[in-house]
Each structure stands twice: as structure tokens, then as C-alpha cells.
């Protein structure tokens, strides 16, 4: 089925929260452990950084959201990102498609680098990001706890070179 992408809008937040909660429940993607409501994530759309959704047959099946990396002015062009695909829709290229859309929007916003941290064991995310051209910078050991277990994360970065002068 064809996949379309566009910037996220407030009515998408319910579907986005559902997709995010699947990832939270699975304990594979994030240190967050509590279910999120629409209210919890609506600030994503007010940060000034791009958030995109992927749709199949009119339904939101994935999102890629970026946020300011730091309040320091020198880092204003660095975006942190998260990407989540609906459980039933994974493994068919939608994560890649929605990340490509986020990178395109990030370029338009003057963002010069996208960064994130990925659990070392999150093989599908690491593979997808490597395929997209992300570089694995290194590993933060025991970066935080999830369910009282210390976890290592891989730092990833993608340079959007044309925005660097
Ligand atoms: C990670 C995620 C966003 C990827 O989206 P997706 O639509 O499933 O990814 P794609 O189909 O575009 O690509 C996935 C790649 O990983 C590979 N892959 C899938 N499962 C894998 C596994 N268990 N081990 C290794 N590689 C795997 C696929 O083969 C594909 O690579 P290929 O194109 O070279 O074959 C999605 O699986 C997801 O939402 N996971 C839960 C939330 C999450 O982990 N988010 C990332 C937080 S950093």
C-alpha cells in the first residue's frame, strides 16, 4: 500500500500517542516507561522543530519527531529525533520513508545535524539509521535505567552538510 508523508498536525496526536505507547510498552526504544496521552506530546508540535507523519490509506502509521537538542544558541541547529512505526506496519520501509521526510524538513528548517541515542540491542533501528547514512558515534555506557536495569545506548548523528557554513 502506498505511503504518504506530511507535517504532523494537532489531530494526528491521538494516533501518534498510540504508536508511541506501543514502543514504550515494548521496552525496546525509550527510557520512558509511563503511557503518554495526547496532552503529554502536544508540545512536540510547538517546539519549532519539524515533526512528520506517514499515512497509509489515510491512517497515521508512523511518525518522526525532532526537538531542540539544547537551549544554547550555538547548538540551535541540532535536532534530537525519535521515530516510531505502528507495530503491524514495521519492516516494510515505512520507518525509512518517514525518516527521509524528517531529514527533508530538517534541511528546510536550517537544522545542520540530527542526533539521537538508540538502545544497543535495538537492531532494526540501528540498521535503518545506518542505511539512511547515520553514523554511530560511540556508546554511552549505563546511560540510565529502564525497569531498574542500567542500559547502554549508541549515539547516532546525521550531518546535513548544506546547512553548515
Ligand atoms: C525502528 C523502526 C522505527 C524501524 O522502522 P521500520 O519501518 O520497521 O524499518 P524499515 O523497514 O524502514 O527498515 C528496517 C531495517 O532494519 C532491518 N531489520 C528489521 N528487523 C531487524 C532485526 N531484528 N535485526 C536486524 N535488522 C533488522 C530491516 O531488514 C531493514 O533493513 P534493510 O532495509 O537493509 O533490510 C520500527 O521498527 C519501530 O518503530 N520500532 C519500535 C520503536 C523504535 O525502536 N524506535 C526507534 C527508537 S531509536
XYZ file of C-alpha atoms and ligand atoms in Angstrom:
213
model
C 0.000 0.000 0.000
C 1.429 3.452 -0.859
C 2.801 5.595 1.959
C 2.426 9.368 2.062
C 4.229 11.753 4.398
C 3.409 15.255 5.581
C 3.997 17.560 8.537
C 2.150 16.442 11.668
C -0.960 18.354 12.723
C -2.776 18.527 16.059
C -5.488 15.987 15.034
C -2.680 13.422 14.430
C -1.622 13.474 18.089
C -4.016 10.705 19.196
C -2.621 8.231 16.647
C 0.930 9.363 17.413
C 0.432 8.775 21.157
C -0.933 5.267 20.437
C 2.081 4.405 18.283
C 4.483 5.888 20.867
C 2.794 3.870 23.637
C 3.390 0.636 21.719
C 7.121 1.424 21.704
C 7.055 2.361 25.408
C 5.264 -0.889 26.258
C 7.791 -2.982 24.309
C 10.751 -1.571 26.306
C 12.936 -1.592 23.156
C 13.060 2.040 22.164
C 12.998 4.519 25.044
C 13.703 5.055 28.736
C 10.126 6.358 29.050
C 8.015 3.799 30.897
C 4.669 5.527 31.526
C 1.907 5.646 28.939
C 1.637 9.039 27.228
C -1.514 10.990 26.473
C -2.138 13.420 23.644
C -1.537 16.259 26.139
C 1.876 14.820 27.055
C 3.127 15.056 23.479
C 1.378 18.152 22.112
C 4.412 20.304 22.966
C 6.216 18.420 20.156
C 4.215 20.469 17.677
C 5.112 23.767 19.345
C 8.887 23.369 19.553
C 9.641 24.950 16.176
C 11.353 21.739 15.060
C 9.785 19.517 12.374
C 7.519 16.575 13.143
C 6.309 14.403 10.272
C 3.815 11.568 9.961
C 3.462 8.722 7.473
C -0.021 7.705 6.330
C -1.365 4.585 4.688
C -4.930 4.629 3.451
C -5.487 7.889 5.358
C -4.315 6.447 8.723
C -1.223 7.648 10.592
C 1.099 4.605 10.762
C 4.351 6.264 11.829
C 5.919 9.497 12.977
C 9.372 11.040 13.199
C 9.653 13.951 15.614
C 12.535 16.332 16.222
C 13.181 18.588 19.184
C 15.810 21.149 20.191
C 18.988 19.386 21.341
C 19.974 22.209 23.672
C 18.861 25.690 24.719
C 22.394 27.007 23.999
C 22.422 29.317 21.000
C 25.487 27.653 19.471
C 23.535 24.376 19.239
C 20.379 25.894 17.732
C 20.753 23.878 14.508
C 20.932 20.470 16.194
C 17.744 18.426 16.385
C 17.189 15.349 18.518
C 14.746 12.919 16.983
C 12.500 9.956 17.725
C 10.927 7.604 15.191
C 8.123 5.138 15.786
C 6.209 2.880 13.411
C 2.907 1.212 14.266
C 3.640 -2.396 15.328
C 1.732 -4.001 12.447
C 3.413 -1.773 9.873
C 7.089 -2.368 10.720
C 9.658 -3.957 8.446
C 8.263 -2.678 5.167
C 10.277 0.513 4.757
C 7.916 2.961 6.484
C 10.471 3.898 9.149
C 12.932 4.735 6.389
C 10.318 6.754 4.475
C 9.258 8.815 7.494
C 12.919 9.481 8.436
C 13.667 10.625 4.876
C 10.743 13.053 5.212
C 12.094 14.307 8.557
C 15.540 14.872 7.033
C 13.972 16.841 4.147
C 12.014 19.037 6.594
C 15.067 19.451 8.836
C 17.006 20.809 5.839
C 14.254 23.372 5.189
C 14.375 24.432 8.860
C 18.120 25.113 8.720
C 18.916 22.182 11.009
C 22.523 21.091 10.433
C 22.578 17.860 12.419
C 20.150 15.251 13.696
C 21.164 13.207 16.727
C 19.670 10.502 18.889
C 20.534 7.693 21.250
C 19.489 4.134 20.433
C 19.482 1.140 22.783
C 22.394 -1.071 21.699
C 20.047 -4.044 21.282
C 17.617 -2.156 19.002
C 18.914 -3.876 15.863
C 16.162 -2.712 13.487
C 16.566 0.945 14.438
C 20.366 0.766 14.155
C 20.120 -0.952 10.759
C 17.578 1.544 9.439
C 19.631 4.521 10.622
C 22.896 3.129 9.221
C 21.151 2.546 5.876
C 19.997 6.182 5.920
C 23.568 7.416 6.431
C 23.601 7.951 10.185
C 26.971 7.463 11.856
C 27.288 5.567 15.125
C 29.470 7.908 17.158
C 30.004 5.704 20.198
C 28.327 4.139 23.176
C 27.212 5.770 26.389
C 27.557 3.015 28.989
C 24.913 2.655 31.683
C 23.292 5.892 30.500
C 20.075 5.489 32.503
C 17.856 2.817 33.977
C 14.791 1.181 32.476
C 12.864 -1.019 34.889
C 15.833 -0.656 37.275
C 18.319 -2.055 34.730
C 21.212 0.127 33.536
C 21.246 0.348 29.748
C 23.871 1.276 27.157
C 22.894 3.494 24.232
C 24.521 4.158 20.860
C 24.885 7.825 19.957
C 23.929 8.428 16.314
C 24.329 11.533 14.173
C 23.415 12.644 10.659
C 25.121 15.697 9.218
C 23.024 17.897 6.950
C 26.051 19.414 5.332
C 24.446 22.132 3.217
C 23.237 23.836 6.412
C 26.774 24.198 7.751
C 28.688 27.305 6.712
C 12.928 1.001 14.406
C 11.735 1.279 13.470
C 11.415 2.776 13.522
C 12.154 0.901 12.048
O 11.055 1.141 11.189
P 10.669 0.045 10.071
O 9.618 0.582 9.203
O 10.401 -1.240 10.772
O 12.086 -0.001 9.325
P 12.428 -0.274 7.798
O 11.540 -1.361 7.302
O 12.412 1.029 7.070
O 13.943 -0.736 7.915
C 14.363 -1.585 8.958
C 15.706 -2.189 8.625
O 16.089 -2.971 9.737
C 16.161 -4.333 9.359
N 15.692 -5.107 10.473
C 14.429 -5.299 10.881
N 14.419 -6.067 11.972
C 15.726 -6.343 12.259
C 16.389 -7.089 13.275
N 15.709 -7.685 14.249
N 17.747 -7.146 13.242
C 18.459 -6.528 12.267
N 17.879 -5.785 11.289
C 16.531 -5.714 11.292
C 15.319 -4.460 8.123
O 15.693 -5.591 7.366
C 15.627 -3.146 7.441
O 16.901 -3.147 6.838
P 17.064 -3.469 5.239
O 16.238 -2.416 4.522
O 18.539 -3.313 4.998
O 16.540 -4.850 5.045
C 10.486 0.431 13.857
O 10.832 -0.918 13.849
C 9.906 0.810 15.210
O 9.037 1.658 15.299
N 10.378 0.160 16.278
C 9.897 0.446 17.621
C 10.269 1.840 18.070
C 11.762 2.090 17.918
O 12.585 1.240 18.190
N 12.078 3.333 17.505
C 13.427 3.769 17.345
C 13.887 4.395 18.608
S 15.578 4.944 18.415
